[in-house]
Amino acid sequence: MDISKYRVPFKKNLSLSDYPTDSNGKFKTREDAEKLLEKNIKRMAELQDKLYAHDKFALLLIFQAMDAAGKDGAIKNVMSGLNPQGTQVYSFKQPSAEELDHDFLWRINKSLPERGRIGIFNRSHYEEILVVRVHNYLQPEKLPDYVMNSKNIWKDRYRQFRDYERYLYENGVWTVKFFLHISKDEQKKRFMKRIEDPAKNWKFSSSDLKEREHWDEYQKVYAEALTETSTKFAPWYVIPSDKKWFGRTLISEIITKTLEKMDPVYPQMSEDKLKNLQLYKEQLETES
């Protein structure tokens, strides 16, 4: 499966309309895709075990999307085979008063995965250049005037994000970012299902409709943010998400290939330790 065409090139002007929302990839049937998803889930579990034992790298997975694009379901399904002991999931909401008294990366830094673990961010620091920008939520962040009055405030934030993610990479934390790309029509269908299905009523909020009113602005802001921050240290992938089964398979393929590129290995035992293991084995075998 070719994942390169879904990767966002750095600093190349593009529109999200350049990327499909509805795709089968090259799968003939949904069942073919689900077979690959199942295979990747097993492979990820194997690689996660090595990553945990190796204890030198961490993998940070960031999920961003418009409402109803399927972030929660993708995380639940794609990560279903991972060992919870080696996985950390954080969902970022509106900053608290304590968080607003710190720099905007403070709460992100606290939530980074430890070495050997896979961290999953359901939304992330990218809200600081998406929601904050669309709704002009800068004032609560208590920034100094020379920042608030700067004409380059968003370009500066892009640079800060690139520098931060390069810093993470140089400390063994690999970052992969997913934008789940859904069409406006498909979002409407999913909202209607949430309203009509009693089992899904809890998922719907009037705020979802208010955000939908800013659809075009979000598309523009996302496109700029993705191209400005998709680097070799922390690439963005645009995931067609009108068909959930295809998006989940693509995500699993990207994660699997990233873990394989990290190439985690089990720690090698010294000769002395191997000899000791043989002695322990013999001791156990001679027990009555």
PDB file of C-alpha atoms in Angstrom:
ATOM      1  CA  MET A   1       0.000   0.000   0.000  1.00  0.00           C
ATOM      2  CA  ASP A   2       1.528   3.306  -1.118  1.00  0.00           C
ATOM      3  CA  ILE A   3       1.346   5.764   1.784  1.00  0.00           C
ATOM      4  CA  SER A   4       3.525   8.452   0.185  1.00  0.00           C
ATOM      5  CA  LYS A   5       0.670  10.077  -1.764  1.00  0.00           C
ATOM      6  CA  TYR A   6      -1.139  10.824   1.497  1.00  0.00           C
ATOM      7  CA  ARG A   7       1.871  12.536   3.047  1.00  0.00           C
ATOM      8  CA  VAL A   8       1.786  16.330   3.041  1.00  0.00           C
ATOM      9  CA  PRO A   9       4.835  17.986   1.437  1.00  0.00           C
ATOM     10  CA  PHE A  10       6.522  20.700   3.476  1.00  0.00           C
ATOM     11  CA  LYS A  11       5.855  24.302   2.442  1.00  0.00           C
ATOM     12  CA  LYS A  12       4.072  23.402  -0.777  1.00  0.00           C
ATOM     13  CA  ASN A  13       0.943  25.455  -1.226  1.00  0.00           C
ATOM     14  CA  LEU A  14      -2.085  23.215  -1.382  1.00  0.00           C
ATOM     15  CA  SER A  15      -5.776  23.077  -0.694  1.00  0.00           C
ATOM     16  CA  LEU A  16      -7.449  20.258   1.175  1.00  0.00           C
ATOM     17  CA  SER A  17      -9.526  19.809  -1.959  1.00  0.00           C
ATOM     18  CA  ASP A  18      -6.324  18.413  -3.494  1.00  0.00           C
ATOM     19  CA  TYR A  19      -6.842  15.356  -1.280  1.00  0.00           C
ATOM     20  CA  PRO A  20      -9.778  12.945  -1.552  1.00  0.00           C
ATOM     21  CA  THR A  21     -12.201  12.418   1.314  1.00  0.00           C
ATOM     22  CA  ASP A  22     -13.685   9.287  -0.242  1.00  0.00           C
ATOM     23  CA  SER A  23     -11.305   6.579  -1.405  1.00  0.00           C
ATOM     24  CA  ASN A  24     -10.980   2.820  -1.720  1.00  0.00           C
ATOM     25  CA  GLY A  25      -7.261   3.059  -2.350  1.00  0.00           C
ATOM     26  CA  LYS A  26      -6.450   0.070  -4.533  1.00  0.00           C
ATOM     27  CA  PHE A  27      -8.589  -2.358  -2.573  1.00  0.00           C
ATOM     28  CA  LYS A  28     -11.112  -4.321  -4.616  1.00  0.00           C
ATOM     29  CA  THR A  29     -13.348  -4.865  -1.615  1.00  0.00           C
ATOM     30  CA  ARG A  30     -13.782  -3.677   1.958  1.00  0.00           C
ATOM     31  CA  GLU A  31     -12.929  -7.192   3.109  1.00  0.00           C
ATOM     32  CA  ASP A  32      -9.479  -6.924   1.480  1.00  0.00           C
ATOM     33  CA  ALA A  33      -8.793  -3.743   3.416  1.00  0.00           C
ATOM     34  CA  GLU A  34      -9.971  -5.262   6.684  1.00  0.00           C
ATOM     35  CA  LYS A  35      -7.654  -8.237   6.175  1.00  0.00           C
ATOM     36  CA  LEU A  36      -4.702  -5.850   5.867  1.00  0.00           C
ATOM     37  CA  LEU A  37      -5.910  -3.964   8.959  1.00  0.00           C
ATOM     38  CA  GLU A  38      -6.001  -7.215  10.933  1.00  0.00           C
ATOM     39  CA  LYS A  39      -2.514  -8.116   9.704  1.00  0.00           C
ATOM     40  CA  ASN A  40      -1.169  -4.689  10.648  1.00  0.00           C
ATOM     41  CA  ILE A  41      -2.736  -4.836  14.122  1.00  0.00           C
ATOM     42  CA  LYS A  42      -0.845  -8.061  14.803  1.00  0.00           C
ATOM     43  CA  ARG A  43       2.380  -6.630  13.395  1.00  0.00           C
ATOM     44  CA  MET A  44       2.031  -3.467  15.488  1.00  0.00           C
ATOM     45  CA  ALA A  45       1.649  -5.594  18.621  1.00  0.00           C
ATOM     46  CA  GLU A  46       4.909  -7.398  17.810  1.00  0.00           C
ATOM     47  CA  LEU A  47       6.747  -4.147  17.174  1.00  0.00           C
ATOM     48  CA  GLN A  48       5.282  -2.501  20.263  1.00  0.00           C
ATOM     49  CA  ASP A  49       6.649  -5.324  22.392  1.00  0.00           C
ATOM     50  CA  LYS A  50      10.125  -4.708  20.970  1.00  0.00           C
ATOM     51  CA  LEU A  51       9.731  -0.937  21.373  1.00  0.00           C
ATOM     52  CA  TYR A  52       8.875  -1.404  25.058  1.00  0.00           C
ATOM     53  CA  ALA A  53      11.800  -3.754  25.658  1.00  0.00           C
ATOM     54  CA  HIS A  54      14.236  -1.621  23.653  1.00  0.00           C
ATOM     55  CA  ASP A  55      13.368   1.432  25.800  1.00  0.00           C
ATOM     56  CA  LYS A  56      15.182   3.996  23.631  1.00  0.00           C
ATOM     57  CA  PHE A  57      12.417   5.411  21.449  1.00  0.00           C
ATOM     58  CA  ALA A  58       8.852   6.603  21.861  1.00  0.00           C
ATOM     59  CA  LEU A  59       6.193   7.057  19.199  1.00  0.00           C
ATOM     60  CA  LEU A  60       3.738   9.961  19.371  1.00  0.00           C
ATOM     61  CA  LEU A  61       0.594   9.710  17.220  1.00  0.00           C
ATOM     62  CA  ILE A  62      -1.448  12.880  16.772  1.00  0.00           C
ATOM     63  CA  PHE A  63      -5.044  12.824  15.525  1.00  0.00           C
ATOM     64  CA  GLN A  64      -6.764  15.996  14.297  1.00  0.00           C
ATOM     65  CA  ALA A  65     -10.014  16.355  12.386  1.00  0.00           C
ATOM     66  CA  MET A  66     -13.263  18.171  11.917  1.00  0.00           C
ATOM     67  CA  ASP A  67     -16.115  16.941  14.117  1.00  0.00           C
ATOM     68  CA  ALA A  68     -17.509  13.469  13.322  1.00  0.00           C
ATOM     69  CA  ALA A  69     -14.524  12.505  11.166  1.00  0.00           C
ATOM     70  CA  GLY A  70     -13.957   9.365  13.252  1.00  0.00           C
ATOM     71  CA  LYS A  71     -10.923  10.031  15.451  1.00  0.00           C
ATOM     72  CA  ASP A  72     -12.261   8.072  18.429  1.00  0.00           C
ATOM     73  CA  GLY A  73     -13.246   5.086  16.315  1.00  0.00           C
ATOM     74  CA  ALA A  74      -9.940   5.057  14.472  1.00  0.00           C
ATOM     75  CA  ILE A  75      -7.986   5.109  17.733  1.00  0.00           C
ATOM     76  CA  LYS A  76     -10.175   2.355  19.210  1.00  0.00           C
ATOM     77  CA  ASN A  77      -9.994   0.043  16.185  1.00  0.00           C
ATOM     78  CA  VAL A  78      -6.447   0.561  14.935  1.00  0.00           C
ATOM     79  CA  MET A  79      -4.923   0.361  18.407  1.00  0.00           C
ATOM     80  CA  SER A  80      -7.047  -2.594  19.534  1.00  0.00           C
ATOM     81  CA  GLY A  81      -4.135  -5.040  19.565  1.00  0.00           C
ATOM     82  CA  LEU A  82      -1.699  -2.904  21.557  1.00  0.00           C
ATOM     83  CA  ASN A  83      -0.699  -3.667  25.120  1.00  0.00           C
ATOM     84  CA  PRO A  84      -2.272  -0.974  27.355  1.00  0.00           C
ATOM     85  CA  GLN A  85       0.829  -1.116  29.560  1.00  0.00           C
ATOM     86  CA  GLY A  86       2.864   0.401  26.740  1.00  0.00           C
ATOM     87  CA  THR A  87       0.259   2.869  25.505  1.00  0.00           C
ATOM     88  CA  GLN A  88      -0.792   6.315  26.720  1.00  0.00           C
ATOM     89  CA  VAL A  89      -3.859   8.161  25.392  1.00  0.00           C
ATOM     90  CA  TYR A  90      -4.656  11.818  26.059  1.00  0.00           C
ATOM     91  CA  SER A  91      -7.644  13.830  24.898  1.00  0.00           C
ATOM     92  CA  PHE A  92      -7.070  17.571  25.013  1.00  0.00           C
ATOM     93  CA  LYS A  93      -9.983  19.841  25.822  1.00  0.00           C
ATOM     94  CA  GLN A  94     -10.221  23.556  26.547  1.00  0.00           C
ATOM     95  CA  PRO A  95      -7.184  24.644  28.644  1.00  0.00           C
ATOM     96  CA  SER A  96      -7.707  24.975  32.386  1.00  0.00           C
ATOM     97  CA  ALA A  97      -6.840  28.095  34.385  1.00  0.00           C
ATOM     98  CA  GLU A  98      -3.621  26.433  35.510  1.00  0.00           C
ATOM     99  CA  GLU A  99      -2.677  25.534  31.936  1.00  0.00           C
ATOM    100  CA  LEU A 100      -3.350  29.078  30.737  1.00  0.00           C
ATOM    101  CA  ASP A 101      -0.833  30.312  33.317  1.00  0.00           C
ATOM    102  CA  HIS A 102       1.881  28.398  31.437  1.00  0.00           C
ATOM    103  CA  ASP A 103       3.135  28.400  27.871  1.00  0.00           C
ATOM    104  CA  PHE A 104       0.844  26.565  25.446  1.00  0.00           C
ATOM    105  CA  LEU A 105       3.184  23.567  25.148  1.00  0.00           C
ATOM    106  CA  TRP A 106       3.341  23.002  28.910  1.00  0.00           C
ATOM    107  CA  ARG A 107       0.411  20.627  29.075  1.00  0.00           C
ATOM    108  CA  ILE A 108       1.622  18.871  25.935  1.00  0.00           C
ATOM    109  CA  ASN A 109       5.091  18.315  27.352  1.00  0.00           C
ATOM    110  CA  LYS A 110       3.610  16.775  30.498  1.00  0.00           C
ATOM    111  CA  SER A 111       1.714  14.247  28.408  1.00  0.00           C
ATOM    112  CA  LEU A 112       4.503  12.977  26.148  1.00  0.00           C
ATOM    113  CA  PRO A 113       5.011   9.204  26.026  1.00  0.00           C
ATOM    114  CA  GLU A 114       7.883   7.719  27.994  1.00  0.00           C
ATOM    115  CA  ARG A 115      10.639   5.831  26.210  1.00  0.00           C
ATOM    116  CA  GLY A 116       9.359   2.477  25.020  1.00  0.00           C
ATOM    117  CA  ARG A 117       5.764   3.649  24.815  1.00  0.00           C
ATOM    118  CA  ILE A 118       3.278   4.753  22.189  1.00  0.00           C
ATOM    119  CA  GLY A 119       1.504   8.018  22.980  1.00  0.00           C
ATOM    120  CA  ILE A 120      -1.781   8.938  21.328  1.00  0.00           C
ATOM    121  CA  PHE A 121      -3.071  12.511  21.293  1.00  0.00           C
ATOM    122  CA  ASN A 122      -6.763  12.944  20.492  1.00  0.00           C
ATOM    123  CA  ARG A 123      -6.427  16.578  19.443  1.00  0.00           C
ATOM    124  CA  SER A 124      -3.204  18.233  20.507  1.00  0.00           C
ATOM    125  CA  HIS A 125      -1.101  21.395  20.544  1.00  0.00           C
ATOM    126  CA  TYR A 126      -2.355  21.949  16.991  1.00  0.00           C
ATOM    127  CA  GLU A 127      -5.540  23.361  18.466  1.00  0.00           C
ATOM    128  CA  GLU A 128      -3.335  26.399  19.168  1.00  0.00           C
ATOM    129  CA  ILE A 129      -3.098  27.176  15.455  1.00  0.00           C
ATOM    130  CA  LEU A 130      -6.536  25.896  14.467  1.00  0.00           C
ATOM    131  CA  VAL A 131      -9.378  26.592  16.919  1.00  0.00           C
ATOM    132  CA  VAL A 132      -7.467  29.437  18.556  1.00  0.00           C
ATOM    133  CA  ARG A 133      -6.910  31.059  15.179  1.00  0.00           C
ATOM    134  CA  VAL A 134     -10.420  30.567  13.789  1.00  0.00           C
ATOM    135  CA  HIS A 135     -12.072  31.924  16.935  1.00  0.00           C
ATOM    136  CA  ASN A 136      -9.350  34.390  17.941  1.00  0.00           C
ATOM    137  CA  TYR A 137      -8.886  32.830  21.397  1.00  0.00           C
ATOM    138  CA  LEU A 138      -5.486  34.415  21.987  1.00  0.00           C
ATOM    139  CA  GLN A 139      -6.562  36.830  24.693  1.00  0.00           C
ATOM    140  CA  PRO A 140      -7.021  34.176  27.448  1.00  0.00           C
ATOM    141  CA  GLU A 141      -3.430  33.027  26.877  1.00  0.00           C
ATOM    142  CA  LYS A 142      -2.122  36.207  28.526  1.00  0.00           C
ATOM    143  CA  LEU A 143       0.606  36.735  25.971  1.00  0.00           C
ATOM    144  CA  PRO A 144       2.827  39.836  26.117  1.00  0.00           C
ATOM    145  CA  ASP A 145       1.955  42.729  23.833  1.00  0.00           C
ATOM    146  CA  TYR A 146       4.960  42.246  21.568  1.00  0.00           C
ATOM    147  CA  VAL A 147       3.588  38.779  20.734  1.00  0.00           C
ATOM    148  CA  MET A 148      -0.071  39.762  20.475  1.00  0.00           C
ATOM    149  CA  ASN A 149       0.768  42.681  18.189  1.00  0.00           C
ATOM    150  CA  SER A 150       3.113  40.755  15.936  1.00  0.00           C
ATOM    151  CA  LYS A 151       2.088  40.382  12.307  1.00  0.00           C
ATOM    152  CA  ASN A 152       3.948  37.056  12.237  1.00  0.00           C
ATOM    153  CA  ILE A 153       2.321  35.413  15.228  1.00  0.00           C
ATOM    154  CA  TRP A 154       1.090  32.368  13.267  1.00  0.00           C
ATOM    155  CA  LYS A 155       4.293  31.948  11.272  1.00  0.00           C
ATOM    156  CA  ASP A 156       6.150  32.116  14.576  1.00  0.00           C
ATOM    157  CA  ARG A 157       3.952  29.379  15.984  1.00  0.00           C
ATOM    158  CA  TYR A 158       4.540  27.194  12.959  1.00  0.00           C
ATOM    159  CA  ARG A 159       8.268  27.630  13.532  1.00  0.00           C
ATOM    160  CA  GLN A 160       7.866  26.811  17.221  1.00  0.00           C
ATOM    161  CA  PHE A 161       5.979  23.621  16.348  1.00  0.00           C
ATOM    162  CA  ARG A 162       8.634  22.558  13.846  1.00  0.00           C
ATOM    163  CA  ASP A 163      11.421  23.271  16.336  1.00  0.00           C
ATOM    164  CA  TYR A 164       9.591  21.446  19.120  1.00  0.00           C
ATOM    165  CA  GLU A 165       8.944  18.331  17.038  1.00  0.00           C
ATOM    166  CA  ARG A 166      12.529  18.288  15.800  1.00  0.00           C
ATOM    167  CA  TYR A 167      13.654  18.541  19.421  1.00  0.00           C
ATOM    168  CA  LEU A 168      11.460  15.552  20.252  1.00  0.00           C
ATOM    169  CA  TYR A 169      12.888  13.554  17.347  1.00  0.00           C
ATOM    170  CA  GLU A 170      16.433  14.322  18.442  1.00  0.00           C
ATOM    171  CA  ASN A 171      15.502  12.959  21.857  1.00  0.00           C
ATOM    172  CA  GLY A 172      14.051   9.728  20.503  1.00  0.00           C
ATOM    173  CA  VAL A 173      10.378  10.697  20.241  1.00  0.00           C
ATOM    174  CA  TRP A 174       9.104  10.118  16.702  1.00  0.00           C
ATOM    175  CA  THR A 175       5.931  12.026  15.793  1.00  0.00           C
ATOM    176  CA  VAL A 176       3.377  11.046  13.151  1.00  0.00           C
ATOM    177  CA  LYS A 177       0.355  13.254  12.568  1.00  0.00           C
ATOM    178  CA  PHE A 178      -2.980  12.307  11.021  1.00  0.00           C
ATOM    179  CA  PHE A 179      -5.608  14.656   9.657  1.00  0.00           C
ATOM    180  CA  LEU A 180      -8.818  12.685   9.129  1.00  0.00           C
ATOM    181  CA  HIS A 181     -10.281  14.324   6.034  1.00  0.00           C
ATOM    182  CA  ILE A 182     -14.075  14.206   5.815  1.00  0.00           C
ATOM    183  CA  SER A 183     -16.418  15.896   3.351  1.00  0.00           C
ATOM    184  CA  LYS A 184     -19.022  18.391   4.500  1.00  0.00           C
ATOM    185  CA  ASP A 185     -21.809  16.158   3.148  1.00  0.00           C
ATOM    186  CA  GLU A 186     -20.527  13.138   5.069  1.00  0.00           C
ATOM    187  CA  GLN A 187     -20.270  15.183   8.256  1.00  0.00           C
ATOM    188  CA  LYS A 188     -23.921  16.161   7.824  1.00  0.00           C
ATOM    189  CA  LYS A 189     -24.935  12.492   7.447  1.00  0.00           C
ATOM    190  CA  ARG A 190     -23.080  11.545  10.618  1.00  0.00           C
ATOM    191  CA  PHE A 191     -24.602  14.428  12.558  1.00  0.00           C
ATOM    192  CA  MET A 192     -28.063  13.282  11.425  1.00  0.00           C
ATOM    193  CA  LYS A 193     -27.337   9.744  12.636  1.00  0.00           C
ATOM    194  CA  ARG A 194     -26.311  11.106  16.018  1.00  0.00           C
ATOM    195  CA  ILE A 195     -29.574  13.004  16.268  1.00  0.00           C
ATOM    196  CA  GLU A 196     -31.805  10.168  15.015  1.00  0.00           C
ATOM    197  CA  ASP A 197     -30.174   7.227  16.839  1.00  0.00           C
ATOM    198  CA  PRO A 198     -30.891   7.274  20.613  1.00  0.00           C
ATOM    199  CA  ALA A 199     -27.691   5.312  21.229  1.00  0.00           C
ATOM    200  CA  LYS A 200     -25.701   8.096  19.589  1.00  0.00           C
ATOM    201  CA  ASN A 201     -27.564  11.140  20.958  1.00  0.00           C
ATOM    202  CA  TRP A 202     -24.873  11.707  23.567  1.00  0.00           C
ATOM    203  CA  LYS A 203     -22.297  12.268  20.837  1.00  0.00           C
ATOM    204  CA  PHE A 204     -24.079  15.299  19.427  1.00  0.00           C
ATOM    205  CA  SER A 205     -23.612  18.824  20.718  1.00  0.00           C
ATOM    206  CA  SER A 206     -25.021  22.119  19.515  1.00  0.00           C
ATOM    207  CA  SER A 207     -21.428  23.357  19.446  1.00  0.00           C
ATOM    208  CA  ASP A 208     -20.825  20.928  16.568  1.00  0.00           C
ATOM    209  CA  LEU A 209     -23.198  22.967  14.407  1.00  0.00           C
ATOM    210  CA  LYS A 210     -21.561  26.224  15.447  1.00  0.00           C
ATOM    211  CA  GLU A 211     -18.177  24.872  14.387  1.00  0.00           C
ATOM    212  CA  ARG A 212     -19.675  23.667  11.108  1.00  0.00           C
ATOM    213  CA  GLU A 213     -20.525  27.285  10.290  1.00  0.00           C
ATOM    214  CA  HIS A 214     -16.764  27.914  10.103  1.00  0.00           C
ATOM    215  CA  TRP A 215     -16.138  25.000   7.722  1.00  0.00           C
ATOM    216  CA  ASP A 216     -14.458  26.976   4.939  1.00  0.00           C
ATOM    217  CA  GLU A 217     -12.240  28.858   7.358  1.00  0.00           C
ATOM    218  CA  TYR A 218     -11.160  25.628   9.024  1.00  0.00           C
ATOM    219  CA  GLN A 219     -10.320  24.090   5.641  1.00  0.00           C
ATOM    220  CA  LYS A 220      -8.074  27.050   4.859  1.00  0.00           C
ATOM    221  CA  VAL A 221      -6.403  27.105   8.281  1.00  0.00           C
ATOM    222  CA  TYR A 222      -5.838  23.335   8.280  1.00  0.00           C
ATOM    223  CA  ALA A 223      -4.268  23.433   4.816  1.00  0.00           C
ATOM    224  CA  GLU A 224      -1.798  26.118   5.869  1.00  0.00           C
ATOM    225  CA  ALA A 225      -0.979  24.477   9.199  1.00  0.00           C
ATOM    226  CA  LEU A 226      -0.349  21.084   7.600  1.00  0.00           C
ATOM    227  CA  THR A 227       1.981  22.393   4.907  1.00  0.00           C
ATOM    228  CA  GLU A 228       3.896  24.596   7.344  1.00  0.00           C
ATOM    229  CA  THR A 229       4.510  21.807   9.875  1.00  0.00           C
ATOM    230  CA  SER A 230       4.830  18.598   7.844  1.00  0.00           C
ATOM    231  CA  THR A 231       8.526  17.752   8.113  1.00  0.00           C
ATOM    232  CA  LYS A 232      10.669  14.650   7.849  1.00  0.00           C
ATOM    233  CA  PHE A 233      10.820  14.673  11.655  1.00  0.00           C
ATOM    234  CA  ALA A 234       7.047  14.887  12.083  1.00  0.00           C
ATOM    235  CA  PRO A 235       5.060  14.287   8.886  1.00  0.00           C
ATOM    236  CA  TRP A 236       1.377  14.953   8.349  1.00  0.00           C
ATOM    237  CA  TYR A 237      -0.812  12.433   6.524  1.00  0.00           C
ATOM    238  CA  VAL A 238      -4.205  13.352   5.105  1.00  0.00           C
ATOM    239  CA  ILE A 239      -6.487  10.355   5.679  1.00  0.00           C
ATOM    240  CA  PRO A 240      -9.597  10.016   3.454  1.00  0.00           C
ATOM    241  CA  SER A 241     -12.292   9.380   6.062  1.00  0.00           C
ATOM    242  CA  ASP A 242     -15.673   9.266   4.355  1.00  0.00           C
ATOM    243  CA  LYS A 243     -15.165   5.480   4.350  1.00  0.00           C
ATOM    244  CA  LYS A 244     -14.086   4.673   7.894  1.00  0.00           C
ATOM    245  CA  TRP A 245     -12.777   1.227   6.970  1.00  0.00           C
ATOM    246  CA  PHE A 246     -10.355   2.648   4.431  1.00  0.00           C
ATOM    247  CA  GLY A 247      -9.094   5.398   6.739  1.00  0.00           C
ATOM    248  CA  ARG A 248      -8.431   2.923   9.544  1.00  0.00           C
ATOM    249  CA  THR A 249      -6.529   0.587   7.257  1.00  0.00           C
ATOM    250  CA  LEU A 250      -4.395   3.435   5.923  1.00  0.00           C
ATOM    251  CA  ILE A 251      -3.613   4.647   9.446  1.00  0.00           C
ATOM    252  CA  SER A 252      -2.579   1.133  10.484  1.00  0.00           C
ATOM    253  CA  GLU A 253      -0.294   0.870   7.453  1.00  0.00           C
ATOM    254  CA  ILE A 254       1.416   4.184   8.248  1.00  0.00           C
ATOM    255  CA  ILE A 255       1.950   3.273  11.906  1.00  0.00           C
ATOM    256  CA  THR A 256       3.267  -0.183  11.029  1.00  0.00           C
ATOM    257  CA  LYS A 257       5.747   1.194   8.499  1.00  0.00           C
ATOM    258  CA  THR A 258       6.873   3.877  10.958  1.00  0.00           C
ATOM    259  CA  LEU A 259       7.536   1.293  13.684  1.00  0.00           C
ATOM    260  CA  GLU A 260       9.430  -0.862  11.201  1.00  0.00           C
ATOM    261  CA  LYS A 261      11.533   2.155  10.257  1.00  0.00           C
ATOM    262  CA  MET A 262      12.300   2.749  13.944  1.00  0.00           C
ATOM    263  CA  ASP A 263      13.543  -0.853  13.998  1.00  0.00           C
ATOM    264  CA  PRO A 264      13.238  -1.575  17.739  1.00  0.00           C
ATOM    265  CA  VAL A 265      15.037  -4.717  18.937  1.00  0.00           C
ATOM    266  CA  TYR A 266      15.026  -6.823  22.049  1.00  0.00           C
ATOM    267  CA  PRO A 267      18.024  -6.085  24.327  1.00  0.00           C
ATOM    268  CA  GLN A 268      20.971  -8.406  23.737  1.00  0.00           C
ATOM    269  CA  MET A 269      22.126 -10.445  26.703  1.00  0.00           C
ATOM    270  CA  SER A 270      25.796 -10.576  27.654  1.00  0.00           C
ATOM    271  CA  GLU A 271      27.595 -13.927  27.676  1.00  0.00           C
ATOM    272  CA  ASP A 272      27.656 -13.906  31.474  1.00  0.00           C
ATOM    273  CA  LYS A 273      23.906 -13.359  31.647  1.00  0.00           C
ATOM    274  CA  LEU A 274      23.275 -16.087  29.081  1.00  0.00           C
ATOM    275  CA  LYS A 275      25.376 -18.482  31.167  1.00  0.00           C
ATOM    276  CA  ASN A 276      23.413 -17.526  34.241  1.00  0.00           C
ATOM    277  CA  LEU A 277      20.155 -18.190  32.407  1.00  0.00           C
ATOM    278  CA  GLN A 278      21.384 -21.682  31.600  1.00  0.00           C
ATOM    279  CA  LEU A 279      22.218 -22.230  35.268  1.00  0.00           C
ATOM    280  CA  TYR A 280      18.755 -21.012  36.288  1.00  0.00           C
ATOM    281  CA  LYS A 281      17.190 -23.366  33.763  1.00  0.00           C
ATOM    282  CA  GLU A 282      19.138 -26.310  35.144  1.00  0.00           C
ATOM    283  CA  GLN A 283      18.155 -25.310  38.678  1.00  0.00           C
ATOM    284  CA  LEU A 284      14.478 -25.272  37.750  1.00  0.00           C
ATOM    285  CA  GLU A 285      14.767 -28.603  35.943  1.00  0.00           C
ATOM    286  CA  THR A 286      16.277 -30.305  39.005  1.00  0.00           C
ATOM    287  CA  GLU A 287      13.505 -29.183  41.330  1.00  0.00           C
ATOM    288  CA  SER A 288      11.596 -32.090  42.832  1.00  0.00           C
TER     289      SER A 288
END
